Tab-separated table of C-alpha atoms in Angstrom:
chain	number	residue	atom	x	y	z
A	1	MET	CA	-0.100	-0.337	0.225
A	2	GLU	CA	1.478	3.160	-1.208
A	3	THR	CA	-0.193	6.590	-0.389
A	4	TYR	CA	-0.065	9.858	-2.241
A	5	LEU	CA	-1.054	13.735	-1.798
A	6	VAL	CA	-3.125	14.620	-4.841
A	7	GLY	CA	-4.649	17.056	-6.358
A	8	GLY	CA	-5.197	21.503	-5.381
A	9	ALA	CA	-3.410	20.717	-1.975
A	10	VAL	CA	-0.486	19.785	-4.221
A	11	ARG	CA	-0.982	22.181	-6.815
A	12	ASP	CA	-2.035	25.205	-4.333
A	13	ALA	CA	1.613	24.410	-2.631
A	14	LEU	CA	3.440	24.767	-5.383
A	15	LEU	CA	1.514	27.854	-6.808
A	16	GLY	CA	2.422	29.698	-2.791
A	17	TYR	CA	-1.050	29.090	-2.324
A	18	PRO	CA	-3.145	28.738	0.719
A	19	VAL	CA	-4.037	25.009	1.080
A	20	TYR	CA	-7.182	24.110	3.308
A	21	GLU	CA	-7.893	20.651	2.578
A	22	ARG	CA	-5.460	17.690	1.381
A	23	ASP	CA	-7.429	14.376	-0.495
A	24	TRP	CA	-4.728	11.174	-0.453
A	25	VAL	CA	-4.558	8.475	-3.559
A	26	VAL	CA	-4.001	5.366	-2.161
A	27	VAL	CA	-2.605	2.610	-4.724
A	28	GLY	CA	-1.980	-1.458	-4.186
A	29	SER	CA	-4.774	-1.755	-1.340
A	30	THR	CA	-8.619	-2.971	-1.433
A	31	PRO	CA	-11.558	-1.602	0.642
A	32	GLN	CA	-10.987	-4.644	3.276
A	33	GLU	CA	-7.479	-3.628	3.844
A	34	MET	CA	-8.526	-0.097	4.402
A	35	LEU	CA	-11.598	-0.896	6.910
A	36	ASP	CA	-8.714	-3.540	8.181
A	37	ALA	CA	-6.323	-0.572	8.748
A	38	GLY	CA	-9.179	1.767	10.935
A	39	PHE	CA	-10.479	3.904	7.982
A	40	ARG	CA	-14.313	4.611	7.757
A	41	GLN	CA	-15.599	3.910	3.807
A	42	VAL	CA	-17.940	6.585	3.361
A	43	GLY	CA	-17.956	6.600	-1.158
A	44	ARG	CA	-21.118	5.664	-3.280
A	45	ASP	CA	-19.591	5.213	-6.116
A	46	PHE	CA	-16.348	3.766	-5.227
A	47	PRO	CA	-14.421	3.143	-2.464
A	48	VAL	CA	-14.290	6.391	-0.634
A	49	PHE	CA	-12.748	6.732	3.069
A	50	LEU	CA	-11.918	8.780	6.271
A	51	HIS	CA	-8.966	8.543	8.380
A	52	PRO	CA	-8.921	7.415	11.309
A	53	ASP	CA	-6.801	9.877	13.086
A	54	THR	CA	-7.121	13.071	10.986
A	55	GLY	CA	-10.478	12.251	8.971
A	56	GLU	CA	-8.796	13.508	5.427
A	57	GLU	CA	-9.920	11.592	2.466
A	58	TYR	CA	-8.236	8.600	0.777
A	59	ALA	CA	-9.969	7.244	-2.009
A	60	LEU	CA	-8.648	3.796	-3.821
A	61	ALA	CA	-6.773	4.374	-7.457
A	62	ARG	CA	-9.556	3.869	-10.065
A	63	THR	CA	-9.817	4.150	-13.573
A	64	GLU	CA	-13.543	5.220	-15.225
A	65	ARG	CA	-15.428	4.499	-17.862
A	66	LYS	CA	-18.119	6.773	-19.846
A	67	GLN	CA	-21.617	5.292	-19.685
A	68	GLY	CA	-24.432	7.361	-19.486
A	69	HIS	CA	-24.445	11.383	-20.097
A	70	GLY	CA	-23.564	13.757	-16.876
A	71	HIS	CA	-21.369	14.189	-14.457
A	72	GLN	CA	-22.163	10.630	-13.074
A	73	GLY	CA	-22.598	8.624	-15.897
A	74	PHE	CA	-19.023	6.906	-15.628
A	75	THR	CA	-18.615	2.963	-14.000
A	76	VAL	CA	-15.502	3.272	-11.553
A	77	HIS	CA	-13.247	0.090	-11.187
A	78	CYS	CA	-10.658	-0.446	-8.229
A	79	ALA	CA	-8.186	-2.838	-7.415
A	80	PRO	CA	-5.060	-3.209	-6.611
A	81	HIS	CA	-3.030	-2.866	-9.765
A	82	VAL	CA	-4.545	0.235	-10.593
A	83	THR	CA	-1.462	2.643	-10.861
A	84	LEU	CA	-0.843	6.354	-9.619
A	85	GLU	CA	-0.660	7.769	-13.568
A	86	GLN	CA	-4.101	5.786	-14.452
A	87	ASP	CA	-5.495	7.678	-11.559
A	88	LEU	CA	-4.264	10.767	-12.567
A	89	LEU	CA	-4.839	9.782	-15.839
A	90	ARG	CA	-8.902	10.464	-15.279
A	91	ARG	CA	-8.791	13.826	-13.473
A	92	ASP	CA	-9.514	17.341	-15.419
A	93	LEU	CA	-6.338	19.387	-15.485
A	94	THR	CA	-2.805	19.010	-15.579
A	95	VAL	CA	-2.340	21.304	-12.469
A	96	ASN	CA	-4.806	19.278	-10.723
A	97	ALA	CA	-3.280	15.589	-11.954
A	98	LEU	CA	-0.103	16.381	-9.900
A	99	ALA	CA	0.761	13.870	-6.591
A	100	GLN	CA	3.573	14.022	-3.664
A	101	ALA	CA	4.604	10.526	-2.291
A	102	ALA	CA	6.606	10.234	1.399
A	103	ASP	CA	9.882	12.176	0.788
A	104	GLY	CA	7.955	15.307	-0.792
A	105	THR	CA	8.301	13.656	-4.552
A	106	ILE	CA	6.392	15.668	-7.022
A	107	ILE	CA	5.162	13.018	-9.921
A	108	ASP	CA	3.578	14.729	-12.805
A	109	PRO	CA	3.327	12.696	-15.701
A	110	TYR	CA	1.024	14.926	-17.681
A	111	GLY	CA	2.751	18.267	-17.231
A	112	GLY	CA	1.165	19.841	-14.996
A	113	GLN	CA	4.143	21.521	-13.588
A	114	ARG	CA	5.197	23.452	-17.042
A	115	ASP	CA	1.373	24.593	-16.679
A	116	LEU	CA	1.221	26.261	-13.589
A	117	ALA	CA	4.790	27.873	-14.298
A	118	GLU	CA	3.520	28.787	-18.158
A	119	LYS	CA	-0.255	30.285	-16.308
A	120	ARG	CA	-2.710	27.471	-18.358
A	121	LEU	CA	-5.549	25.459	-17.369
A	122	ARG	CA	-5.214	22.259	-19.949
A	123	HIS	CA	-6.836	19.317	-20.070
A	124	VAL	CA	-5.031	16.327	-19.366
A	125	SER	CA	-6.666	13.878	-21.928
A	126	ASP	CA	-9.889	13.680	-24.364
A	127	ALA	CA	-11.265	12.538	-21.900
A	128	PHE	CA	-12.104	15.546	-20.653
A	129	VAL	CA	-15.535	16.247	-22.615
A	130	GLU	CA	-16.977	12.708	-21.050
A	131	ASP	CA	-17.773	15.018	-18.204
A	132	PRO	CA	-19.727	18.542	-18.258
A	133	LEU	CA	-18.450	19.352	-14.625
A	134	ARG	CA	-15.923	20.219	-16.261
A	135	VAL	CA	-16.873	22.853	-18.104
A	136	LEU	CA	-18.052	24.640	-14.770
A	137	ARG	CA	-14.523	23.643	-12.592
A	138	THR	CA	-12.409	25.304	-15.351
A	139	ALA	CA	-13.905	28.408	-15.109
A	140	ARG	CA	-13.689	28.367	-11.796
A	141	PHE	CA	-10.287	27.666	-11.737
A	142	ALA	CA	-10.045	30.355	-13.728
A	143	ALA	CA	-11.450	32.749	-11.970
A	144	ARG	CA	-9.514	31.539	-9.163
A	145	TYR	CA	-5.839	32.333	-10.393
A	146	ALA	CA	-6.888	34.803	-13.210
A	147	HIS	CA	-4.808	37.387	-10.819
A	148	LEU	CA	-1.904	35.105	-11.488
A	149	GLY	CA	-2.403	35.051	-15.252
A	150	PHE	CA	-3.778	31.669	-16.044
A	151	ALA	CA	-6.165	31.014	-18.512
A	152	VAL	CA	-8.209	28.640	-20.575
A	153	ALA	CA	-5.496	27.125	-22.941
A	154	GLY	CA	-7.189	27.367	-26.697
A	155	GLU	CA	-7.511	23.582	-27.096
A	156	THR	CA	-9.613	23.550	-23.672
A	157	LEU	CA	-11.459	26.111	-24.528
A	158	ALA	CA	-12.255	24.348	-27.427
A	159	LEU	CA	-13.214	21.131	-25.639
A	160	MET	CA	-16.125	22.755	-23.241
A	161	SER	CA	-17.271	24.577	-26.547
A	162	GLU	CA	-17.777	21.175	-27.807
A	163	LEU	CA	-18.957	19.840	-24.567
A	164	THR	CA	-21.963	22.915	-24.103
A	165	ALA	CA	-22.543	22.406	-28.043
A	166	GLN	CA	-23.464	18.595	-27.467
A	167	GLY	CA	-26.620	19.490	-24.693
A	168	GLU	CA	-24.032	18.012	-22.456
A	169	LEU	CA	-25.032	20.404	-19.878
A	170	ALA	CA	-28.526	19.889	-19.456
A	171	HIS	CA	-27.230	16.627	-18.051
A	172	LEU	CA	-26.300	18.531	-14.777
A	173	SER	CA	-27.695	18.529	-11.684
A	174	SER	CA	-29.334	21.818	-10.556
A	175	GLU	CA	-27.696	21.620	-7.282
A	176	ARG	CA	-23.749	21.010	-9.057
A	177	VAL	CA	-24.606	23.967	-11.168
A	178	TRP	CA	-25.298	26.383	-8.372
A	179	ARG	CA	-21.962	24.881	-5.444
A	180	GLU	CA	-19.982	25.838	-8.971
A	181	LEU	CA	-21.741	28.909	-9.355
A	182	GLU	CA	-21.568	29.919	-5.831
A	183	ARG	CA	-18.138	28.367	-5.340
A	184	ALA	CA	-16.637	30.990	-8.298
A	185	LEU	CA	-18.843	33.333	-6.856
A	186	GLY	CA	-16.021	33.555	-4.096
A	187	GLU	CA	-13.576	33.657	-5.935
A	188	GLN	CA	-11.363	36.442	-6.610
A	189	ASN	CA	-12.509	37.376	-9.949
A	190	PRO	CA	-16.123	35.912	-10.781
A	191	ASP	CA	-15.809	38.018	-13.787
A	192	VAL	CA	-14.063	35.603	-14.971
A	193	PHE	CA	-15.793	32.599	-14.774
A	194	ILE	CA	-18.835	34.326	-16.526
A	195	SER	CA	-16.349	35.991	-19.056
A	196	VAL	CA	-15.592	31.926	-19.906
A	197	LEU	CA	-18.268	30.237	-19.812
A	198	LYS	CA	-19.944	32.644	-22.686
A	199	GLU	CA	-16.160	32.155	-24.226
A	200	CYS	CA	-16.976	28.788	-24.901
A	201	GLY	CA	-21.491	29.338	-24.677
A	202	ALA	CA	-22.336	27.456	-21.269
A	203	LEU	CA	-23.412	30.881	-20.477
A	204	ALA	CA	-26.274	30.891	-22.916
A	205	ALA	CA	-26.997	27.208	-21.887
A	206	LEU	CA	-26.788	27.556	-18.012
A	207	LEU	CA	-27.723	31.055	-17.925
A	208	PRO	CA	-29.491	32.232	-20.489
A	209	GLU	CA	-30.939	35.406	-18.641
A	210	VAL	CA	-26.822	36.680	-17.754
A	211	ASP	CA	-26.213	35.922	-21.468
A	212	ALA	CA	-28.822	37.853	-23.052
A	213	LEU	CA	-27.424	40.854	-21.496
A	214	PHE	CA	-24.390	41.030	-23.487
A	215	GLY	CA	-24.712	43.070	-26.572
A	216	VAL	CA	-27.945	45.225	-24.492
A	217	PRO	CA	-26.811	49.154	-25.213
A	218	GLN	CA	-27.094	51.134	-22.302
A	219	THR	CA	-27.055	55.133	-22.044
A	220	PRO	CA	-23.966	56.216	-22.419
A	221	ALA	CA	-24.159	59.270	-19.830
A	222	TYR	CA	-24.941	56.852	-17.053
A	223	HIS	CA	-22.878	53.884	-18.302
A	224	PRO	CA	-19.584	55.276	-20.178
A	225	GLU	CA	-19.135	50.777	-20.795
A	226	ILE	CA	-22.520	51.037	-22.800
A	227	ASP	CA	-22.739	47.203	-22.900
A	228	THR	CA	-24.189	45.508	-20.133
A	229	GLY	CA	-22.291	42.558	-20.248
A	230	LEU	CA	-19.697	44.663	-19.474
A	231	HIS	CA	-21.586	46.375	-17.182
A	232	THR	CA	-22.066	43.241	-14.981
A	233	LEU	CA	-18.517	42.109	-14.926
A	234	MET	CA	-17.608	45.709	-14.063
A	235	CYS	CA	-20.283	45.241	-10.980
A	236	LEU	CA	-18.656	42.105	-10.191
A	237	GLN	CA	-15.635	43.328	-9.780
A	238	GLN	CA	-16.272	46.212	-7.430
A	239	ALA	CA	-18.010	44.018	-5.137
A	240	VAL	CA	-14.932	41.403	-4.667
A	241	LEU	CA	-13.102	45.075	-4.363
A	242	LEU	CA	-15.660	45.655	-1.792
A	243	GLU	CA	-15.258	42.523	0.050
A	244	ALA	CA	-19.135	41.397	-0.235
A	245	PRO	CA	-20.289	38.727	0.554
A	246	THR	CA	-21.141	36.000	-1.876
A	247	ALA	CA	-24.797	35.801	-1.994
A	248	VAL	CA	-24.107	40.300	-2.776
A	249	ARG	CA	-22.308	39.271	-5.890
A	250	PHE	CA	-24.694	36.912	-6.724
A	251	ALA	CA	-27.467	39.797	-6.722
A	252	VAL	CA	-24.988	41.997	-8.523
A	253	LEU	CA	-24.859	39.300	-11.028
A	254	LEU	CA	-28.731	39.387	-11.796
A	255	HIS	CA	-29.531	42.573	-11.394
A	256	ASP	CA	-29.997	43.608	-14.575
A	257	LEU	CA	-32.332	41.537	-16.182
A	258	GLY	CA	-35.138	43.136	-17.105
A	259	LYS	CA	-32.666	45.415	-19.502
A	260	ALA	CA	-32.589	42.234	-21.791
A	261	LEU	CA	-36.138	42.788	-22.297
A	262	THR	CA	-36.177	45.985	-23.180
A	263	PRO	CA	-38.158	46.949	-26.320
A	264	ALA	CA	-36.066	47.566	-28.799
A	265	ASP	CA	-37.215	50.583	-29.916
A	266	GLU	CA	-37.119	52.276	-26.139
A	267	LEU	CA	-33.121	51.315	-26.710
A	268	PRO	CA	-30.616	52.484	-24.776
A	269	ARG	CA	-32.613	53.941	-22.008
A	270	HIS	CA	-34.129	51.316	-20.206
A	271	ILE	CA	-37.516	52.767	-18.027
A	272	ALA	CA	-39.174	50.512	-16.328
A	273	HIS	CA	-35.989	47.360	-16.116
A	274	GLU	CA	-36.143	46.810	-12.688
A	275	GLN	CA	-39.682	45.567	-12.767
A	276	ARG	CA	-39.159	43.355	-15.979
A	277	GLY	CA	-37.015	41.781	-13.806
A	278	ILE	CA	-38.534	39.866	-11.584
A	279	LYS	CA	-39.713	37.429	-13.130
A	280	PRO	CA	-36.409	36.577	-15.072
A	281	VAL	CA	-34.743	36.888	-11.060
A	282	LYS	CA	-37.134	34.502	-9.737
A	283	ARG	CA	-36.438	31.704	-12.635
A	284	VAL	CA	-33.113	31.960	-12.459
A	285	CYS	CA	-33.229	30.840	-8.521
A	286	GLU	CA	-35.800	28.735	-9.344
A	287	ARG	CA	-33.966	26.858	-11.698
A	288	LEU	CA	-30.960	26.908	-9.738
A	289	LYS	CA	-32.761	25.865	-5.885
A	290	ALA	CA	-30.439	29.449	-4.823
A	291	PRO	CA	-31.269	29.627	-0.427
A	292	ASN	CA	-33.707	31.853	0.264
A	293	GLN	CA	-31.685	34.389	1.249
A	294	PHE	CA	-29.450	34.626	-2.062
A	295	ARG	CA	-33.435	34.907	-3.701
A	296	SER	CA	-34.548	37.815	-1.205
A	297	LEU	CA	-31.447	39.718	-1.747
A	298	ALA	CA	-31.395	39.226	-5.261
A	299	LEU	CA	-35.388	40.645	-5.827
A	300	ALA	CA	-34.501	43.253	-2.966
A	301	VAL	CA	-31.170	44.692	-5.148
A	302	CYS	CA	-33.413	43.786	-8.640
A	303	GLU	CA	-36.493	46.113	-7.850
A	304	TYR	CA	-34.992	48.870	-5.718
A	305	HIS	CA	-31.810	49.287	-6.742
A	306	LEU	CA	-32.665	52.772	-8.585
A	307	HIS	CA	-34.661	53.801	-5.620
A	308	CYS	CA	-31.293	53.393	-3.645
A	309	HIS	CA	-29.579	55.523	-6.175
A	310	ARG	CA	-32.059	58.402	-6.074
A	311	ALA	CA	-31.835	57.936	-2.039
A	312	LEU	CA	-31.030	61.761	-2.024
A	313	GLU	CA	-34.008	62.641	-3.876
A	314	LEU	CA	-36.457	60.527	-2.662
A	315	ARG	CA	-39.692	61.878	-0.363
A	316	GLY	CA	-40.904	60.402	3.062
A	317	THR	CA	-43.908	57.786	1.438
A	318	THR	CA	-40.880	56.355	-0.742
A	319	LEU	CA	-38.146	56.116	1.416
A	320	LEU	CA	-40.652	53.579	3.625
A	321	LYS	CA	-41.365	51.953	0.683
A	322	LEU	CA	-37.625	50.902	-0.170
A	323	PHE	CA	-37.299	50.459	3.338
A	324	SER	CA	-40.444	48.092	3.670
A	325	GLY	CA	-39.430	46.431	0.555
A	326	THR	CA	-35.846	45.228	1.036
A	327	GLY	CA	-37.035	44.087	4.803
A	328	ALA	CA	-34.329	46.495	6.434
A	329	LEU	CA	-37.245	46.918	8.987
A	330	ARG	CA	-37.383	43.959	10.128
A	331	GLN	CA	-33.744	42.885	9.858
A	332	ALA	CA	-31.858	45.826	9.386
A	333	GLU	CA	-28.386	43.813	9.178
A	334	ASN	CA	-29.513	42.841	5.606
A	335	PHE	CA	-29.474	45.841	4.578
A	336	GLU	CA	-26.347	45.930	3.928
A	337	ASP	CA	-26.087	43.623	1.716
A	338	PHE	CA	-28.620	45.570	-0.137
A	339	LEU	CA	-26.155	48.838	0.201
A	340	LEU	CA	-23.163	46.601	-1.109
A	341	ALA	CA	-24.145	45.961	-3.813
A	342	CYS	CA	-25.872	49.173	-5.222
A	343	GLU	CA	-22.496	50.082	-4.342
A	344	ALA	CA	-21.236	47.937	-6.238
A	345	ASP	CA	-23.557	48.751	-9.197
A	346	ALA	CA	-22.785	53.082	-9.375
A	347	ARG	CA	-19.337	52.111	-9.269
A	348	GLY	CA	-19.816	48.946	-12.572
A	349	ARG	CA	-19.113	51.475	-15.110
A	350	SER	CA	-16.289	52.821	-17.095
A	351	GLY	CA	-14.155	55.863	-15.473
A	352	LEU	CA	-16.463	56.348	-12.060
A	353	GLU	CA	-15.018	53.510	-10.409
A	354	GLN	CA	-13.299	55.687	-7.647
A	355	ARG	CA	-16.709	57.733	-7.468
A	356	THR	CA	-18.102	58.674	-4.074
A	357	TYR	CA	-21.136	57.055	-2.791
A	358	PRO	CA	-23.057	59.070	-0.059
A	359	GLN	CA	-26.469	57.050	-0.717
A	360	ALA	CA	-25.207	54.303	1.545
A	361	ASP	CA	-24.574	57.151	5.097
A	362	TYR	CA	-27.742	58.933	4.027
A	363	LEU	CA	-30.204	55.432	3.969
A	364	ARG	CA	-28.601	54.295	7.406
A	365	GLY	CA	-29.230	57.367	8.935
A	366	ALA	CA	-32.616	57.815	7.566
A	367	LEU	CA	-33.505	53.592	8.657
A	368	ALA	CA	-32.446	54.775	11.301
A	369	ALA	CA	-35.057	57.339	12.216
A	370	ALA	CA	-37.596	55.153	10.743
A	371	THR	CA	-36.729	52.536	13.464
A	372	GLN	CA	-36.964	54.589	16.102
A	373	VAL	CA	-40.621	55.173	15.909
A	374	THR	CA	-42.354	51.859	17.714
A	375	ALA	CA	-45.814	51.092	18.587
A	376	ALA	CA	-45.644	52.179	22.898
A	377	PRO	CA	-47.163	55.200	22.085
A	378	PHE	CA	-49.784	54.641	20.399
A	379	THR	CA	-50.530	51.936	22.169
A	380	ALA	CA	-50.304	53.750	24.953
A	381	GLN	CA	-53.292	55.807	23.398
A	382	GLY	CA	-55.331	53.557	23.360
A	383	LEU	CA	-54.917	52.222	19.339
A	384	GLN	CA	-55.576	48.457	18.459
A	385	GLY	CA	-54.508	46.169	15.927
A	386	LYS	CA	-54.576	47.907	11.881
A	387	ALA	CA	-55.140	51.501	13.699
A	388	ILE	CA	-51.301	51.433	15.560
A	389	GLY	CA	-50.121	50.239	12.272
A	390	GLN	CA	-51.658	53.412	10.414
A	391	ALA	CA	-50.798	55.401	12.825
A	392	MET	CA	-46.602	54.150	12.774
A	393	GLU	CA	-46.739	54.285	9.211
A	394	LYS	CA	-47.588	57.775	9.197
A	395	GLU	CA	-45.402	58.551	11.874
A	396	ARG	CA	-42.253	57.003	10.021
A	397	ILE	CA	-43.027	58.917	6.778
A	398	ARG	CA	-43.005	62.361	8.995
A	399	VAL	CA	-39.502	61.338	10.568
A	400	LEU	CA	-38.313	60.575	7.824
A	401	GLU	CA	-39.291	63.666	5.828
A	402	GLN	CA	-37.850	65.989	8.615
A	403	TYR	CA	-34.747	62.836	8.538
A	404	ARG	CA	-34.680	64.955	4.542
A	405	ALA	CA	-34.915	68.014	5.487
A	406	ASP	CA	-32.471	68.506	7.717
A	407	TYR	CA	-29.750	66.898	5.220
A	408	SER	CA	-30.764	69.759	2.814
A	409	ALA	CA	-30.306	72.211	5.526
A	410	ALA	CA	-27.045	70.815	6.603
A	411	ASP	CA	-25.469	70.198	2.949
A	412	THR	CA	-22.459	72.016	2.673
A	413	GLY	CA	-21.627	70.889	-0.843
A	414	ARG	CA	-22.199	66.938	-0.365
A	415	PRO	CA	-21.797	64.972	-3.676
A	416	ARG	CA	-24.696	64.234	-4.984
A	417	GLN	CA	-24.681	61.097	-8.157
């Protein structure tokens, strides 16, 4: 029995990247021998075991043969005679087909170290096309390492296009697609993930609502970059710079879906695109089975991001509508995510990346004023039921109008946007 550290742990160590988990391949063993050694089996489709002390995964060396569609359409063969090189051959990219022996020796039968040096994401073999999930994984690795100068090899991108053209992506489960998307949005360059999928045709297959944004013009006065798809990518870049969590980045990705539905005779203006975007945002979330937290934030940002941009102009009634619609009155902490997404949108424009966003502080102050209005004084007056809610709403509008007036009176040159 021989064990080798494999995959991402080897790759990232060679890159000087943080290593968060380690996976191992065992050559020359059987399931029974692993069990006898105290390992606990967890793999259903092929033998994977957890180390009795570290809990790290140890998989028996295996080969695979395509027998169906999707990323699970494989038969797996494990046996003591399967070599390390055969096991590495089934992997997606050469930079992931690396192993390290106990003495530190790097085993690299497919040129992974050379591709690391040349900053290239390249497939190990033509068997790459047997698993459609590799399209998303490769795009995700491109998003992770783009800041280091990595790019997908042309021949690998061609295979990704082939997989897409064959309709294989349709066989991926929504759970796997969501998992890859969520992980990619958390990388340093999530915009690269979208760009790579766009280039190989996978974006149209998986996120047609986002794909439809490319080529849609916007008013140059507000959007010097003009193209709505490019604007979306720039907003993602800004969300990263703002250290926004993944849910915010997802909302940013979907915030302008309504612009793809603008009638041609109205372009480049996008009147009521916020309302038009609600249905496609819901459709994406349902198709991907996005968690409720992601869904609710994406819908709020889609519907109310222009309210946020125009905050300094809004009357008390509209401010209250904004707070009610985004759930800010119930969970003020979630409103911060909304503000982050809107700021990323405001900055995701050519030449305006460094603009200030006073709307955020203005709305924080307005929300604080509105939440100071409670039911207690109205209950003390003897009001009950709906009458309390109506009185609170009226008082909140009054308070917000006063806040607005006080802000204007104190304004000594605050920037307007």
